[in-house]
XYZ file of C-alpha atoms in Angstrom:
227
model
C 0.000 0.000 0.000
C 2.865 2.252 0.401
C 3.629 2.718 -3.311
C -0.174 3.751 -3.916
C -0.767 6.892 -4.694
C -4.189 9.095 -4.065
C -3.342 12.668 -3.997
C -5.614 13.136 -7.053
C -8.994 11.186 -8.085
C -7.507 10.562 -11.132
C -4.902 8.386 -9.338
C -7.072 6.635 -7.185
C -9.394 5.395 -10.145
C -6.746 4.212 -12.432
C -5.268 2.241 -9.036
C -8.662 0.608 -8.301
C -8.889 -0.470 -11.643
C -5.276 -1.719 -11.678
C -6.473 -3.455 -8.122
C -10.006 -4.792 -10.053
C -8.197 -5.625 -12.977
C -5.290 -7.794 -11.180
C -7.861 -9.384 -8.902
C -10.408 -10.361 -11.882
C -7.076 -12.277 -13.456
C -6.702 -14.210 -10.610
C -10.118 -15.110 -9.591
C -10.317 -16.517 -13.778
C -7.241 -18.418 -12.800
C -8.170 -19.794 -9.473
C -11.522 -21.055 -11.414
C -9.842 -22.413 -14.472
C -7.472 -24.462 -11.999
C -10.707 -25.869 -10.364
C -12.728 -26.562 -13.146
C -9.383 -28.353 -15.107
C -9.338 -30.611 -10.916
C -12.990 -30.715 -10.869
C -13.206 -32.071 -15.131
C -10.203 -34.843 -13.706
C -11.692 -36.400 -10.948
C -15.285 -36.914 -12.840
C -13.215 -38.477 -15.539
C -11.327 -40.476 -12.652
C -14.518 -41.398 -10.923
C -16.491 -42.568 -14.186
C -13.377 -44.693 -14.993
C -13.696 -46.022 -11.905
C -16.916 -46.601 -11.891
C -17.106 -48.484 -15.355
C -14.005 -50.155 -14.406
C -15.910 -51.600 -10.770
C -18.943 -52.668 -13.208
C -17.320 -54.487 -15.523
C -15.647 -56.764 -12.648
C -18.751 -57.001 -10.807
C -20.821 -57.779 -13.671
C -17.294 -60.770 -14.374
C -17.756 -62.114 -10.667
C -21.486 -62.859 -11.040
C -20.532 -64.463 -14.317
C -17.940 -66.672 -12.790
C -19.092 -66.957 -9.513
C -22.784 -67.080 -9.630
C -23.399 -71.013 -8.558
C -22.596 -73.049 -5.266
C -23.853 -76.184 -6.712
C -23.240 -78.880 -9.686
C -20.412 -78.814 -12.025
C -18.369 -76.016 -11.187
C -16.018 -75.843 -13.868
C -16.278 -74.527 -17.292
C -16.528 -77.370 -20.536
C -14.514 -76.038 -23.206
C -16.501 -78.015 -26.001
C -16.475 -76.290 -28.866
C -19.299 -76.376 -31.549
C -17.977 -78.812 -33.974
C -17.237 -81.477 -30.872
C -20.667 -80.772 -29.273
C -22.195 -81.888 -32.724
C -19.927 -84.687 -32.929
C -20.659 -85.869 -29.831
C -24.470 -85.411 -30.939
C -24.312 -87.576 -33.426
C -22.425 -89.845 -31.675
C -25.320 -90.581 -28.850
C -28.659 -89.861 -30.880
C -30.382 -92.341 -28.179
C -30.421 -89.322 -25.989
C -30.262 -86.421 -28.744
C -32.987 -84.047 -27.107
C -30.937 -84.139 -23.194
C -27.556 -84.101 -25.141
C -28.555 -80.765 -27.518
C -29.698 -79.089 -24.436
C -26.808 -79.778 -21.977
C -24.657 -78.508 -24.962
C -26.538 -75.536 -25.612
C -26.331 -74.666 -21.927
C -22.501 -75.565 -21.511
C -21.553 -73.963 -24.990
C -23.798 -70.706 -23.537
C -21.726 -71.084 -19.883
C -18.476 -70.985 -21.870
C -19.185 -67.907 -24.224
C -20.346 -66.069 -21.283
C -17.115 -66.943 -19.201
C -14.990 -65.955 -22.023
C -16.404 -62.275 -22.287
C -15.944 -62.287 -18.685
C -12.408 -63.603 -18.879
C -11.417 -61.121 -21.617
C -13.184 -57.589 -19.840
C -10.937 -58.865 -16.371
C -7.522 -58.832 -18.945
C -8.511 -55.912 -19.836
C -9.564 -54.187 -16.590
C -8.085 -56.194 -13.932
C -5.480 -56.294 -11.262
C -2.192 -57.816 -11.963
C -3.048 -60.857 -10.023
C -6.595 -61.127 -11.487
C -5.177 -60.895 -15.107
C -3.003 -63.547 -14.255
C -5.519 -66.005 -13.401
C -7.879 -64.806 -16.281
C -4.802 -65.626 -18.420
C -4.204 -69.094 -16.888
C -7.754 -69.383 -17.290
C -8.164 -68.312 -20.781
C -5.278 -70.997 -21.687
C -6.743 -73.641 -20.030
C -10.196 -73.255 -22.010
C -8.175 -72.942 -25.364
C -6.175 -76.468 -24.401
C -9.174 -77.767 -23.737
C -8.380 -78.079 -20.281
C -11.668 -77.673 -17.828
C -11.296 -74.281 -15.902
C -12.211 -73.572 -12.429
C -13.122 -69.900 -11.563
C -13.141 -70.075 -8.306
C -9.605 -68.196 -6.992
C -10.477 -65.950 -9.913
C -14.076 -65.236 -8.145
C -12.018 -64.983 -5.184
C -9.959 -62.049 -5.989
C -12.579 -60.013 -8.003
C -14.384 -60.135 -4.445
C -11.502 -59.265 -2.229
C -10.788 -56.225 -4.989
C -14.474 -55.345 -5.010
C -15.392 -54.680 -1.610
C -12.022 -52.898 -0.652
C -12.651 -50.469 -3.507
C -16.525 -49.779 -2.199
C -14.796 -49.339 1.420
C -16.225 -53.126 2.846
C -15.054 -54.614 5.503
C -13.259 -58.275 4.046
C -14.544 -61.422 4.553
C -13.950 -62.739 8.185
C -10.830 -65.384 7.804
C -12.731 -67.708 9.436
C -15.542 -67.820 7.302
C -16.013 -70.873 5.098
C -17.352 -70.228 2.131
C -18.299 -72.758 -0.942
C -15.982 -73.041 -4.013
C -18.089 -70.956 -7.022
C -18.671 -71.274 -10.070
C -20.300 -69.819 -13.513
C -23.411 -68.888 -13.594
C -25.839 -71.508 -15.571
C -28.171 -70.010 -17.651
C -31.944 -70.769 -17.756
C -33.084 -73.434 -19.670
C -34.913 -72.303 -23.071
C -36.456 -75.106 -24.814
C -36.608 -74.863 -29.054
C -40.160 -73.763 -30.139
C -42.612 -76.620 -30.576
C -46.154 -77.291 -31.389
C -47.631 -75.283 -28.893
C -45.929 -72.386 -29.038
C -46.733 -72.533 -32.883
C -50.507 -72.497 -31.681
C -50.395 -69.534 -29.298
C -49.008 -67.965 -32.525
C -51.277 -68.641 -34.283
C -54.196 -68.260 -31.695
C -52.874 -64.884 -30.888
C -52.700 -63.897 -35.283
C -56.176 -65.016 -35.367
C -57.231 -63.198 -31.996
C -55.578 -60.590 -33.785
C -57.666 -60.579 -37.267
C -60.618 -61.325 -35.085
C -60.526 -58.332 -33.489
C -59.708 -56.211 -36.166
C -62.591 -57.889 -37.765
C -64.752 -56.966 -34.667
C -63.669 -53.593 -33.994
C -64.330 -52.906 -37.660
C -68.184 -54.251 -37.423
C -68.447 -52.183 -34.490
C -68.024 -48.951 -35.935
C -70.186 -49.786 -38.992
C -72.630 -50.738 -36.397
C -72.070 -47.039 -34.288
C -71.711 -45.330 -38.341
C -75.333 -47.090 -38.730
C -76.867 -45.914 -35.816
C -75.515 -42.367 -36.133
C -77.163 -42.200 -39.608
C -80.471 -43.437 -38.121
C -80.429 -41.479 -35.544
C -79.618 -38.414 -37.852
C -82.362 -39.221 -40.494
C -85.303 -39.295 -36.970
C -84.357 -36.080 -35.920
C -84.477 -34.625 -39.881
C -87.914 -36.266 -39.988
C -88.895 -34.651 -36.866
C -87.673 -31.441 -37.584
C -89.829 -31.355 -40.937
């Protein structure tokens, strides 16, 4: 303040707006600095957030059962068909347990590939390890994969762990729902529900010829009366 002078008005203005001026510049850089900080951490908490999805979305892929076969059947197509026409005694059971297992094993692949590609280093190594066991043809168990993804799940959502002394199942992939092929009946209700259809069309149209009718009856009356 010592080097300010105000022995004229004309002083005092043009400091003030030296003061305004210098003050304006860095209030606009205190709130570009912010807004660059604030623009960073949404970009670092959507990444996050996509990133926690993805692997939770993986460990109810991989971990989703407690029961039956636990591991994966790395069958592909052409040896589920061979094996089809090896047994055709039981050809309906064997198409649907290969439908399901080839179904299992797509679904654990796209789960196996999103943990490469988001994962820890430890979780990538047992997708890996994974991933080469179900090209070899190997069977693949999940369940140290499931494992981590849990551990690294509920520290980064600020859980508490799982007690140590908690026994808990080995898991497993999920197993999809069973969907049977279309038969007979569902050809029916088709074709119940096309004829419902023209049926109704066919209904609502006599209807309003019938309410058209009417309204001209009821329009020729009241001419009549008029008269």
């Amino acid at each position: 303040m010592r080097g300010l002078d105000f022995s004229s008005w004309q002083t005092v203005l043009s400091t003030l707006l030296g003061l305004a001026v210098i003050t304006l510049i860095g209030v606009g850089i205190r709130l570009l600095v912010m807004q660059t900080i604030q623009q960073r951490r949404e970009r670092e908490n959507r990444q996050i957030n996509e990133r926690l999805r993805t692997l939770i979305a993986a460990y109810k892929t991989l971990g989703g059962s407690f029961t039956g076969h636990l591991a994966v059947d790395p069958t592909h197509l052409r040896d589920l068909k061979m094996r089809q026409a090896r047994e055709p005694a039981g050809e309906d059971d064997v198409a649907i347990g290969s439908e399901r297992s080839r179904r299992i094993r797509d679904a654990v692949e796209a789960a196996l590939s999103d943990i490469i590609l988001l994962g820890t280093d430890e979780q990538v190594r047992l997708a890996a390890r994974a991933a080469t066991d179900m090209v070899e043809g190997r069977p693949v168990h999940t369940h140290d994969l499931v494992t981590s993804l849990r551990d690294f799940i509920r520290a980064a959502l600020d859980l508490d762990p799982v007690p140590p002394g908690l026994t808990i199942p080995p898991q497993g992939p999920t197993r999809p729902g069973g969907g049977g092929k279309p038969g007979r009946n569902d050809a029916t209700r088709d074709d119940s529900r096309q004829g419902g259809g023209k049926g109704g069309n066919a209904g609502a149209g006599a209807g309003g010829a019938g309410m058209g009718l009417g309204a001209g009856l009821a329009l020729g009356d009241e001419t009549e009366t008029r008269r």
